[in-house]
Coordinates of C-alpha atoms in Angstrom, one line a residue:
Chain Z
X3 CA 8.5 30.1 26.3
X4 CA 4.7 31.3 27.5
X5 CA 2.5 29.1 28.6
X6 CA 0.2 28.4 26.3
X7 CA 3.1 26.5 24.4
X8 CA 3.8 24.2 27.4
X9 CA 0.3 23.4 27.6
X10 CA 0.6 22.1 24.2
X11 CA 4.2 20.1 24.3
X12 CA 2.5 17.5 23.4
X13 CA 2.1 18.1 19.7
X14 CA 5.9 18.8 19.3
X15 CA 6.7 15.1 18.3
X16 CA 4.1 15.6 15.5
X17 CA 5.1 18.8 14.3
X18 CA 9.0 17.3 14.6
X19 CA 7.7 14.9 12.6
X20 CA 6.1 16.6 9.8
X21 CA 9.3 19.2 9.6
X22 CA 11.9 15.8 9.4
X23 CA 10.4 13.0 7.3
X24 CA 8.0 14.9 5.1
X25 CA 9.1 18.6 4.5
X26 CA 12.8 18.1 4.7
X27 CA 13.1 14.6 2.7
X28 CA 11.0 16.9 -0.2
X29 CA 13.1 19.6 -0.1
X30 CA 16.5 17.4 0.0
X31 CA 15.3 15.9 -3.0
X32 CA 14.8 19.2 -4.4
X33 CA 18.5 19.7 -3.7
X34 CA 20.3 17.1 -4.8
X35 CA 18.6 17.4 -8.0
X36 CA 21.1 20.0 -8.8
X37 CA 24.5 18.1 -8.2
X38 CA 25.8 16.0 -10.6
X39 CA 27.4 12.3 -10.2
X40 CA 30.6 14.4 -9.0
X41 CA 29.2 16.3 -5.9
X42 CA 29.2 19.6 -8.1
X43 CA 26.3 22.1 -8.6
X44 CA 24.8 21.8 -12.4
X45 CA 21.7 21.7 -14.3
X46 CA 23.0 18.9 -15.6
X47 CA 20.7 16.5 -14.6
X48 CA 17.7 18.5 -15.8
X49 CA 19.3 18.4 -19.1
X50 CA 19.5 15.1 -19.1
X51 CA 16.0 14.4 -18.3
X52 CA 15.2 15.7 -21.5
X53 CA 17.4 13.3 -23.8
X54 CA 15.5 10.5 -25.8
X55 CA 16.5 7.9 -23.1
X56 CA 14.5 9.6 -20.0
X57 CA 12.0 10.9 -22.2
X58 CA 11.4 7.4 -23.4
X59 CA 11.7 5.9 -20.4
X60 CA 8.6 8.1 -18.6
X61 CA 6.6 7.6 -21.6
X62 CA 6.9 4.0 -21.5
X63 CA 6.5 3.9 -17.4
X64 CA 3.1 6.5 -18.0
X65 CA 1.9 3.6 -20.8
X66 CA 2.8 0.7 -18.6
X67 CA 1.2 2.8 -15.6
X68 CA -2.4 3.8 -18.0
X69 CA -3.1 -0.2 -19.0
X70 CA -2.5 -1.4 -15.5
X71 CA -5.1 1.0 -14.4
X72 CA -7.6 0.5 -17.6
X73 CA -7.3 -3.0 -17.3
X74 CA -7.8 -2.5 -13.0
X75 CA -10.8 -0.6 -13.9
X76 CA -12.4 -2.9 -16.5
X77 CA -12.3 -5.7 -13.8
X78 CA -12.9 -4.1 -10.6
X79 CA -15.8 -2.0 -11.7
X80 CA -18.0 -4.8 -12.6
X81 CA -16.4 -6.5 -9.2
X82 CA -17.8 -3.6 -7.1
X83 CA -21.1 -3.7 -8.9
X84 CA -22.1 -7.0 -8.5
X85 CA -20.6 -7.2 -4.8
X86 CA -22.9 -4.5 -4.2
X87 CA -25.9 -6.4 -5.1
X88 CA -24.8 -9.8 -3.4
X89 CA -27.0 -10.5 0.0
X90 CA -23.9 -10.4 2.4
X91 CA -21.4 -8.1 0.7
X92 CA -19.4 -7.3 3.7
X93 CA -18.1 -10.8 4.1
X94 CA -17.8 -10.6 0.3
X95 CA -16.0 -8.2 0.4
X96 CA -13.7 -8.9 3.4
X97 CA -12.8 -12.3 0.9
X98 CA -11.6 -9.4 -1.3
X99 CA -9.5 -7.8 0.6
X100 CA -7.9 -10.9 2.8
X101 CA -5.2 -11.6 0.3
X102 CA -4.2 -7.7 0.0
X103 CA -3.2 -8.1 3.3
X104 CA -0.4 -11.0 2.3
X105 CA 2.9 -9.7 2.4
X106 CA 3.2 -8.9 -2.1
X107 CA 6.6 -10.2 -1.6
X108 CA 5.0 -13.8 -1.0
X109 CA 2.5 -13.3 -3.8
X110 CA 5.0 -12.0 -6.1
X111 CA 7.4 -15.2 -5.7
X112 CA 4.0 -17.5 -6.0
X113 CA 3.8 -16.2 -9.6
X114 CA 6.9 -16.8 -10.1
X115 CA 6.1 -20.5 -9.8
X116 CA 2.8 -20.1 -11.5
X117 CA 4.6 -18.5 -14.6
X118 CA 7.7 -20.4 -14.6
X119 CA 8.5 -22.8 -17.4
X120 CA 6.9 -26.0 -15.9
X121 CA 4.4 -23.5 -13.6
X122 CA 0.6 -24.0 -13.3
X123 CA 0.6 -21.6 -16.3
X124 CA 2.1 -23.7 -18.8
X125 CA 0.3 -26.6 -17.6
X126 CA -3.4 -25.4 -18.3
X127 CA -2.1 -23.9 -21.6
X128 CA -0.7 -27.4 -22.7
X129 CA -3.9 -29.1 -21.7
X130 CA -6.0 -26.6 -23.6
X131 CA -3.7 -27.5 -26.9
X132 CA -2.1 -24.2 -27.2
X133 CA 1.1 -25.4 -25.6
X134 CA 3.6 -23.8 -23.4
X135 CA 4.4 -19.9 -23.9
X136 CA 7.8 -18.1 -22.5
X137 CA 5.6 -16.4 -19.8
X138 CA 7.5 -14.9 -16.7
X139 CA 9.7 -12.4 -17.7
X140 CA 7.2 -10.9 -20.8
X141 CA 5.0 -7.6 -20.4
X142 CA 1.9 -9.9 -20.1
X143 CA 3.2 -11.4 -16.5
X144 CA 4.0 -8.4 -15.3
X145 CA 0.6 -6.3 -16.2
X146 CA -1.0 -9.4 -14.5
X147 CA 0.4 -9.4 -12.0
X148 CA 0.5 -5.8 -11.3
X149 CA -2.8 -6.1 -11.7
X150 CA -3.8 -8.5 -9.8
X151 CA -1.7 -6.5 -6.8
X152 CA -3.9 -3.4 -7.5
X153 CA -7.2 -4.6 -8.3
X154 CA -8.8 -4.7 -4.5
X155 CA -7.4 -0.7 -4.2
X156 CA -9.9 -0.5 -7.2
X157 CA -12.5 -2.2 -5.9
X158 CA -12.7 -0.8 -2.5
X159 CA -13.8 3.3 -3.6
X160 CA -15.6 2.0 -6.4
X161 CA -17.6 -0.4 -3.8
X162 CA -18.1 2.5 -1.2
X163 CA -19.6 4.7 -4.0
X164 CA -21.4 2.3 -4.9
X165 CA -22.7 1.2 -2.1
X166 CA -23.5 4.9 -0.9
X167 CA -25.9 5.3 -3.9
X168 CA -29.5 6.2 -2.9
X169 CA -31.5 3.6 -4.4
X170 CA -34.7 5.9 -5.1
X171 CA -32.4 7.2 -8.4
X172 CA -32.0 4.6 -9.5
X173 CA -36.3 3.4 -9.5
X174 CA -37.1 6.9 -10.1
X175 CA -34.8 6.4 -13.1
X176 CA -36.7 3.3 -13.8
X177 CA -40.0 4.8 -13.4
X178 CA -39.4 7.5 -16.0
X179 CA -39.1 4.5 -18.4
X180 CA -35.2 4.6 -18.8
X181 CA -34.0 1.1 -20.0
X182 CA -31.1 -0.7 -17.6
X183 CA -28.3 0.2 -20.1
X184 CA -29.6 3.8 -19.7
X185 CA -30.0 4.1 -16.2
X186 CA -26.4 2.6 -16.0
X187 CA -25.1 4.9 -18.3
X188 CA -27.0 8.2 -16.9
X189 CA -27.4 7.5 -14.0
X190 CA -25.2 5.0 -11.7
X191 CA -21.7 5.6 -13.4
X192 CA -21.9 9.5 -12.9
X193 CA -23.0 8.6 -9.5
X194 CA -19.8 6.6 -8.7
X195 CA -17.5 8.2 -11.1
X196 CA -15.7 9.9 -7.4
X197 CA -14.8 6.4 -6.5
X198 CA -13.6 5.2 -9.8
X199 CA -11.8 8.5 -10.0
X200 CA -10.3 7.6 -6.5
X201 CA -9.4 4.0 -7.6
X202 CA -7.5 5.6 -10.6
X203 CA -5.4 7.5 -8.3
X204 CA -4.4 4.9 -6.3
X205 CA -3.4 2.7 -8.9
X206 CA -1.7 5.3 -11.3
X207 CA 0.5 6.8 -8.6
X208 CA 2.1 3.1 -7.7
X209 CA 2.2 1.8 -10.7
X210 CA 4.1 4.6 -12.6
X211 CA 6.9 3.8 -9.6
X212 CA 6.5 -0.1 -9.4
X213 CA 10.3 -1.7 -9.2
X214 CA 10.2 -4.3 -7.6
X215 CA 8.0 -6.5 -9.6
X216 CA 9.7 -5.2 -12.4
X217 CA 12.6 -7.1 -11.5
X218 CA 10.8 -10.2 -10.4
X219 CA 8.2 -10.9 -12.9
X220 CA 9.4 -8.9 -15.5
X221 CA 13.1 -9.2 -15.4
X222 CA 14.4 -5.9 -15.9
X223 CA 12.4 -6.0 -19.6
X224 CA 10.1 -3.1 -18.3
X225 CA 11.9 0.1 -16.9
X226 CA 9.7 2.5 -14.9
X227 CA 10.4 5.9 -13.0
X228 CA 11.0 3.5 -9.9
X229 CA 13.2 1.3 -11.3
X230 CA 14.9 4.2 -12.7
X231 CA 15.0 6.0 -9.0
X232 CA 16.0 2.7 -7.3
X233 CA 18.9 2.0 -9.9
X234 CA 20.2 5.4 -9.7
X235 CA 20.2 5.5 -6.0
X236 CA 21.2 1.7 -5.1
X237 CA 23.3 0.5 -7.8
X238 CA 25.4 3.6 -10.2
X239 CA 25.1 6.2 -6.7
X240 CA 24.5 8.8 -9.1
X241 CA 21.8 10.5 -6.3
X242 CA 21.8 14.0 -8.3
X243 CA 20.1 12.0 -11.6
X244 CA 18.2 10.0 -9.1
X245 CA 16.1 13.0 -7.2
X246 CA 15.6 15.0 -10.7
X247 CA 13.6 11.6 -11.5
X248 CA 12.2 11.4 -8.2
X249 CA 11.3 15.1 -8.1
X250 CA 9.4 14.7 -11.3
X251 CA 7.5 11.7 -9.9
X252 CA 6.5 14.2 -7.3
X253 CA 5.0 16.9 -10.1
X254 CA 3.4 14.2 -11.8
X255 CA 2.0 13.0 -8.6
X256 CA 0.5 16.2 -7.5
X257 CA -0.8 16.9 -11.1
X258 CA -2.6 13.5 -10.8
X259 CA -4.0 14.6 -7.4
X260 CA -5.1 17.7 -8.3
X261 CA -6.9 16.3 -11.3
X262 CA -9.0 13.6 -9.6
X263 CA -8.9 15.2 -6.0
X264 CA -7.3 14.1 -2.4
X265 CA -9.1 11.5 -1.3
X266 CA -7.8 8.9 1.7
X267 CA -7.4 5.6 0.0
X268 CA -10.2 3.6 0.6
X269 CA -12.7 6.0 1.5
Chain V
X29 CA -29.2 -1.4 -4.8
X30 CA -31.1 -4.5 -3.0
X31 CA -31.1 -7.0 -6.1
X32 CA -30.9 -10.7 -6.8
X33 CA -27.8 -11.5 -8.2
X34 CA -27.0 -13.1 -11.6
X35 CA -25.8 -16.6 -12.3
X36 CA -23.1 -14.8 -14.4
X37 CA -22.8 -12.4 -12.0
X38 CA -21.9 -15.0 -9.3
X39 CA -19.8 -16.8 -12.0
X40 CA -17.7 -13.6 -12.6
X41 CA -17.4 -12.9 -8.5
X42 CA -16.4 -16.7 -8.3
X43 CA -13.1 -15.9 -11.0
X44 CA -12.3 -12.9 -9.6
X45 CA -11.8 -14.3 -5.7
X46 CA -10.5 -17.3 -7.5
X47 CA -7.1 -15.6 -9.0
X48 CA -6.8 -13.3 -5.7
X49 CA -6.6 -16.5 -3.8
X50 CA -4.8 -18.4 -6.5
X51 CA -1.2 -17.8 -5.6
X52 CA -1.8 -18.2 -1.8
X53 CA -3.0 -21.4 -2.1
X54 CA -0.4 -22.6 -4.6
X55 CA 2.0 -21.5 -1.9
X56 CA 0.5 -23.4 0.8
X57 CA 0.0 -26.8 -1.3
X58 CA 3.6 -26.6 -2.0
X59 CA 4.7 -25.8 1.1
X60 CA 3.9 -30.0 1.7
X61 CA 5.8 -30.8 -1.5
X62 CA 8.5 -33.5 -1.0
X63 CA 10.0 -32.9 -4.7
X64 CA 12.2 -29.4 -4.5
X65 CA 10.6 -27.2 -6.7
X66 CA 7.0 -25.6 -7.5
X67 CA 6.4 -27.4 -10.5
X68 CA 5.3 -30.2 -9.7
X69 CA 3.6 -32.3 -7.1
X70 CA 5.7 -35.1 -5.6
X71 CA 4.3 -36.0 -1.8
X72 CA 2.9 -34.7 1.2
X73 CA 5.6 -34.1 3.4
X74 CA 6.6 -31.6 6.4
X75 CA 10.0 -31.5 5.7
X76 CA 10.3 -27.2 4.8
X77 CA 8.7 -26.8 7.9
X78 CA 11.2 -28.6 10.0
X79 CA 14.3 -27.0 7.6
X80 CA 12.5 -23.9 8.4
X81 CA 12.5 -24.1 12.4
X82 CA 16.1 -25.2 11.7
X83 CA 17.0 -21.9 10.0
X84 CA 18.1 -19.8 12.6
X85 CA 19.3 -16.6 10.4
X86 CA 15.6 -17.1 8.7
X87 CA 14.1 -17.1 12.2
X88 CA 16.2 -14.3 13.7
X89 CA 14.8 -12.0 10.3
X90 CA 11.2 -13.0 11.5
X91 CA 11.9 -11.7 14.9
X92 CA 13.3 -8.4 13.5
X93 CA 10.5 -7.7 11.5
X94 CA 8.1 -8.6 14.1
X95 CA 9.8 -6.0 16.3
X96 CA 10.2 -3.8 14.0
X97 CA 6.7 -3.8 13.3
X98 CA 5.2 -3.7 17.2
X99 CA 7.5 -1.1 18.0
X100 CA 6.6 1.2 14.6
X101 CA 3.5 0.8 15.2
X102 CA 3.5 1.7 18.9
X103 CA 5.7 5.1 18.3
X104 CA 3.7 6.2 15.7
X105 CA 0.4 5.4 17.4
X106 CA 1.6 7.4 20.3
X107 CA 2.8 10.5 18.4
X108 CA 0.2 10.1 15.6
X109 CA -2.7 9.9 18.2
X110 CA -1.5 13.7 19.8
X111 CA -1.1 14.7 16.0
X112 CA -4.6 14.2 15.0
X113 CA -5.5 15.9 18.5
X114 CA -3.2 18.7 17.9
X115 CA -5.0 18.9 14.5
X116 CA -7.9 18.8 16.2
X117 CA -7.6 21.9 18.2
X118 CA -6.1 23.8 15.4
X119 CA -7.8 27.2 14.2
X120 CA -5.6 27.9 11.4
X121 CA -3.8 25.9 9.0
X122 CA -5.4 22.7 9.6
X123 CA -5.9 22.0 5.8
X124 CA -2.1 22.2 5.5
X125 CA -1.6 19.8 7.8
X126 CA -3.6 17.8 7.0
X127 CA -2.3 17.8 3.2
X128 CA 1.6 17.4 4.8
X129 CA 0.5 14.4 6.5
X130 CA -1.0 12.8 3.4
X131 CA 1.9 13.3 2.0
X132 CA 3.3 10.2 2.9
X133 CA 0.1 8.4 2.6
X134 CA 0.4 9.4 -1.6
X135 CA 3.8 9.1 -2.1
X136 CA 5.5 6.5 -3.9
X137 CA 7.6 4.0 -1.6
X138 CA 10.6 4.4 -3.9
X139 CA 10.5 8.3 -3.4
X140 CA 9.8 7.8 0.2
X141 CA 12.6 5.6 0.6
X142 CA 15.1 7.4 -1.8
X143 CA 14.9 10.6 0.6
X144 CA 14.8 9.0 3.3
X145 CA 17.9 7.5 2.3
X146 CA 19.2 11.0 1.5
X147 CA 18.1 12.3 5.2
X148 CA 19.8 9.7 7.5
X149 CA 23.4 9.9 5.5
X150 CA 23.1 13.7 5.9
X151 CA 22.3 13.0 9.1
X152 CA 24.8 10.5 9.8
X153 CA 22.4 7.6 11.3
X154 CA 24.0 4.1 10.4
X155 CA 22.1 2.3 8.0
X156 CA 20.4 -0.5 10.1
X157 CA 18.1 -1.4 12.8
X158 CA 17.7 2.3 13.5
X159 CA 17.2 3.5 10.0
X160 CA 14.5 1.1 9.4
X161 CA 12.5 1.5 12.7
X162 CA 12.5 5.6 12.3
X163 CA 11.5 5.1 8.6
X164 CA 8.7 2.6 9.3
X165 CA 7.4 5.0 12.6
X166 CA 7.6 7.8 10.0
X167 CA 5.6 6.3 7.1
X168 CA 3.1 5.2 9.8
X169 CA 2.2 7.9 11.8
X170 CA 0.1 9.6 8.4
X171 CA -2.2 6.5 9.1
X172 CA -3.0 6.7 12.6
X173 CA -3.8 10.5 11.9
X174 CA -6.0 9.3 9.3
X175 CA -7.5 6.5 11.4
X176 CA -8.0 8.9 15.0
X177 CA -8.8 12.2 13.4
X178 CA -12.7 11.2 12.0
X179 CA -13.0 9.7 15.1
X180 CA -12.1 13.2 17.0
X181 CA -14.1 15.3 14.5
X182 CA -17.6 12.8 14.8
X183 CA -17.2 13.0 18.7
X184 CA -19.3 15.7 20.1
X185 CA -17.8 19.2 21.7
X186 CA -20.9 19.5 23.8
X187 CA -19.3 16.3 25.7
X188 CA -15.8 18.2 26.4
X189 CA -17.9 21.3 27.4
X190 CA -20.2 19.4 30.0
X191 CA -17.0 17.7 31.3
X192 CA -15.4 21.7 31.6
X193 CA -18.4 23.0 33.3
X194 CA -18.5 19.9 35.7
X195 CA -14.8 20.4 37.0
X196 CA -12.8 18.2 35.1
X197 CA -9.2 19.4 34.3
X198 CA -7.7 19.9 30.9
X199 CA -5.8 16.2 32.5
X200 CA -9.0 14.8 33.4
X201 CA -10.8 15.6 30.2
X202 CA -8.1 14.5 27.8
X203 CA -7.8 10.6 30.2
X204 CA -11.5 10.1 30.9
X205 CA -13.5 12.0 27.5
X206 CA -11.0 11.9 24.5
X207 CA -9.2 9.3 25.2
X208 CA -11.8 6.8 25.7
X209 CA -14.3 8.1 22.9
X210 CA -11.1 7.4 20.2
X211 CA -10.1 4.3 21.5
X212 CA -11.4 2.4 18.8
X213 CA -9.5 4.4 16.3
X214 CA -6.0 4.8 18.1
X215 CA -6.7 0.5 18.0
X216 CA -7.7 0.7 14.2
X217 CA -4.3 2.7 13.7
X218 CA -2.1 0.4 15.3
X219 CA -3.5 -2.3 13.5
X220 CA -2.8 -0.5 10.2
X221 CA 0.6 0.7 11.2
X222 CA 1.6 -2.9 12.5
X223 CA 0.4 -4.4 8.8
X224 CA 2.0 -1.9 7.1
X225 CA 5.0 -2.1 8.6
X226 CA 4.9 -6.1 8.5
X227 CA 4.2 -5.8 4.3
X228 CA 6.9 -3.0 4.1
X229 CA 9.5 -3.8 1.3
X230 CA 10.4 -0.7 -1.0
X231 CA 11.2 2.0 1.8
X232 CA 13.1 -0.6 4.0
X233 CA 15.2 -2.1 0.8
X234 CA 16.4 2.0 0.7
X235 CA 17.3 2.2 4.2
X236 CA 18.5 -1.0 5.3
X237 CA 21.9 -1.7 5.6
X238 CA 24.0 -4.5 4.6
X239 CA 23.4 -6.3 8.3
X240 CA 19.9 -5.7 8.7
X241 CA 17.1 -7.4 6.5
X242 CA 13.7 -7.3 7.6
X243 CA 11.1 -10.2 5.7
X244 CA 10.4 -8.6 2.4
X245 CA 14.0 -7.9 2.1
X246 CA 15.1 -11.2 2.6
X247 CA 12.7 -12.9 0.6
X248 CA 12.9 -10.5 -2.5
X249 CA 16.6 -12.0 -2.6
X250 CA 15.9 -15.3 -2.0
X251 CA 12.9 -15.0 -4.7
X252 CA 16.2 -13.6 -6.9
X253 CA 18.3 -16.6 -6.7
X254 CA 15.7 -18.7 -7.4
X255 CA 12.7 -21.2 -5.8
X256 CA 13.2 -22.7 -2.3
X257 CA 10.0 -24.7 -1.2
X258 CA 11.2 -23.5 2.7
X259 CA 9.8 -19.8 1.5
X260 CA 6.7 -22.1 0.9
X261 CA 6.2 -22.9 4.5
X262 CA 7.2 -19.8 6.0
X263 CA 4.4 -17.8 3.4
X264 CA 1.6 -20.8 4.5
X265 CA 2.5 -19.5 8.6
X266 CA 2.1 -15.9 7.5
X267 CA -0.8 -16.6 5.8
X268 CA -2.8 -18.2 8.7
X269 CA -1.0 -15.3 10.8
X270 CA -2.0 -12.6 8.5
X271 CA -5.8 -14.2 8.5
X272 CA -5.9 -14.0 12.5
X273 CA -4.6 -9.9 11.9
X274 CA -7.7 -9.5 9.4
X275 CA -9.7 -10.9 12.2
X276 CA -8.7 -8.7 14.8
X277 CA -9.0 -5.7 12.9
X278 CA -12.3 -7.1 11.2
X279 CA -13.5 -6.9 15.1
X280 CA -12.5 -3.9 15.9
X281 CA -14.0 -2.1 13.1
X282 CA -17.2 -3.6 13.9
X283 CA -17.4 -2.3 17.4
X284 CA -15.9 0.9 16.4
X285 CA -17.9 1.5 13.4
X286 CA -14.8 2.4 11.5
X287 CA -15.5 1.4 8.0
X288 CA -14.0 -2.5 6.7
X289 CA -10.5 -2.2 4.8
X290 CA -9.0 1.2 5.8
X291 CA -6.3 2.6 4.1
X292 CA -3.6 0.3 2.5
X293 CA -1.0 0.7 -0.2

């Protein structure tokens, strides 16, 4: 060993790091992928990803996973916009993102009071006349309350960008005699389309892989690639079927990236 | 972007912080309900509390996750602090580096925990306390790097230089320049590592064993058999913790002019 590598002994907990929990967990993944339930080396699994049942299952997982993030963006962009414009946004803002930090465990089990038969739910539907609804366990709880998880992830890029916008454009914009739809339009949402673009990521990547809510608030009704993964892996041990799913999480996942960009969360 | 705000603006804000806060708060009013169930509203009592403070195995979970958490997030701090120096001094390959340890910041928790899973049965760890404290320093090392590295690259080389030319050692540079000037982001990172650790449930349900349950595990099971109004009171005294966590890290960002909210799942 020279020198120059003692004098730099201190990075070799980092670089063990990288090589044991994130290059070698990938590549075992990559591996197992290729054994079937009985230990023994097959394509097998790659077959079977391609049979209606997994093909139907990812589809449904990328729908669930594109209206939790349309319906995400349709409420935290006009959050971020008119956070922007209130007189002390930060503290605004910190009222946003106080409840992500409550464990989503706790939140999760709150709905399940909210929605439950005699919830808070039911009870502001009956007093509005429309009467109680079946509503934990249905696709609506569960796209709320994924939603509800994800939302301040939305808000936060969208906010920064935003925020960062140099509010000359947006006059000159003005001053050239563009109405306030158009300047909107042509001006303000290309501006921030980075941070919507960042939200999206953060949203889509989770939510394609959500499983624990899934059992919770939607009671096994709605199947994604997580639940999928955590089934295979937890309850049938069938690991070989479970890293094929999980390895095509991973290609979707870096697809995604690459089409919006790396950006740290929050940003 | 300076402008008066809109009544419907304000309305819309209002109903938005409204349903964030809604479940919280139904938690915490029926944390003090005497009738069993979160349905409806019987009387103000402090019973949960005490049945809580009674629970020892609940109470003995608590204290594992709150080790758990303080020791993650001081392993991690200490390795990801030299990472993002490391980093720092690299010539080449930085950018892949970088990208490797943003890995774990991207990846799904049920991937992360499924191969993880995978690596300590290869590797013949016992699922348990051990399994979950290396998975939770592993998943939160990526977000000290994330937090110390701008910190490192906005610091000025002229100041490591001036410190060279005026004696200093490569000992005395790293304890009285670097370390200092990234303080407040080595604090930042703890902060985030020790929340995310705390909130942790996917990775650790993977690599827990069947002795070992940390919070989220233990309450996801609970929340499975059903509604106990003692999960009530424990969620109101996490609340009021997490709230005093947001105002630490709220300080420190301030002083450190690390920008508000960070990097969370």
């Amino acid at each position: 060993m020279n020198n120059k590598f003692i004098r730099n002994l201190y990075m070799v907990p980092y670089a063990v790091w990288v090589l044991i929990f994130v290059v070698a967990p990938i590549l075992l993944l990559l591996y197992y992928s290729f054994f079937d339930i009985h230990g023994e080396f097959s394509l097998i699994n790659y077959q079977r990803f391609f049979t209606p049942v997994y093909l139907k299952l990812t589809i449904s997982s990328f729908w669930y996973a594109f209206i939790i993030t349309a319906i995400s963006l349709l409420v935290s962009y006009p959050t971020a916009y008119f956070l922007s414009k209130t007189k002390h946004k930060q503290l605004w803002l910190l009222l946003i993102i106080v409840p992500s930090w409550v464990n989503l465990l706790l939140k999760a089990y709150a709905f399940i009071g909210i929605f439950g038969a005699y919830g808070a739910a039911n009870y502001i539907l009956e007093w509005i006349g429309i009467g109680s609804r079946q509503l934990l366990f249905t696709d609506f709880s569960f796209v709320f309350v994924a939603v509800y998880n994800f939302i301040p992830f939305m808000i936060l890029p969208i906010f920064n960008a935003i925020n960062g916008l140099n509010p000359a454009l947006i006059d000159a914009s003005h001053d050239l005699g563009a109405s306030r739809r158009t300047t909107f339009r042509r001006v303000i949402f290309p501006l921030t389309l980075e941070g919507v673009k960042i939200g999206c990521q953060v949203v889509f990547i989770p939510a394609l892989s959500l499983f624990m809510l899934t059992r919770l608030i939607a009671g096994n009704r709605v199947i994604t690639l997580g639940t999928a993964i955590e089934q295979h892996f937890l309850v049938t041990q069938d690991w070989g079927m479970g890293s094929t799913i999980a390895v095509f999480l991973i290609l979707i996942m870096f697809i995604i990236i690459r089409i919006t960009g790396f950006r740290k969360r929050g940003a | 972007m300076q402008a008066k705000t809109s009544p419907a603006a304000k309305i819309f804000l209002t109903i938005v912080i409204f349903v964030l806060y809604a479940p919280i708060i139904y938690l915490v009013i029926y944390s003090f309900n005497s009738g069993g169930s979160m349905s409806s509203f019987e009387g103000f009592t402090l019973d949960w509390y005490k049945e809580l403070l009674g629970d020892t195995r609940l109470l003995i979970i608590v204290l594992n996750t709150l080790v758990i958490a303080l020791l993650s997030a001081l392993f991690a701090t200490i390795i990801g602090t030299f990472g993002a120096i490391w980093i720092y001094h690299l010539k080449r390959s930085k950018s892949t580096i970088i990208g490797l340890n943003n890995v774990l910041m991207v990846s799904p928790d049920v991937i992360i925990g499924a191969s993880f899973l995978i690596l300590f049965t290869i590797a013949g760890i016992r699922l348990g306390f051990y399994s979950v404290l290396l998975s939770h320093i592993a998943f939160c090392i990526p977000i000290v790097v994330l937090m110390v590295l701008p910190k490192l690259i906005e610091m000025n080389p002229t100041l490591i230089d001036a410190a060279r030319d005026l004696g200093a050692t490569r000992i005395g540079v790293f304890t009285k320049v670097i370390i200092p000037y990234i303080t407040p982001g080595i604090f930042a990172g703890f902060f985030m590592a020790l929340t995310y650790s705390l909130d942790d449930f996917a990775v650790t349900f993977f690599v827990t064993g069947n002795g070992f349950s940390t919070l989220s595990v233990e309450i996801y099971s609970m929340a499975r058999q059903g509604i106990s109004l003692h999960i009530n009171a424990l969620s109101t005294i996490l609340f009021f913790f997490t709230l005093i966590l947001v105002g630490i890290y709220y300080l420190i960002s301030q002083r450190g002019g690390i920008k508000l909210g960070g990097l969370r799942r």
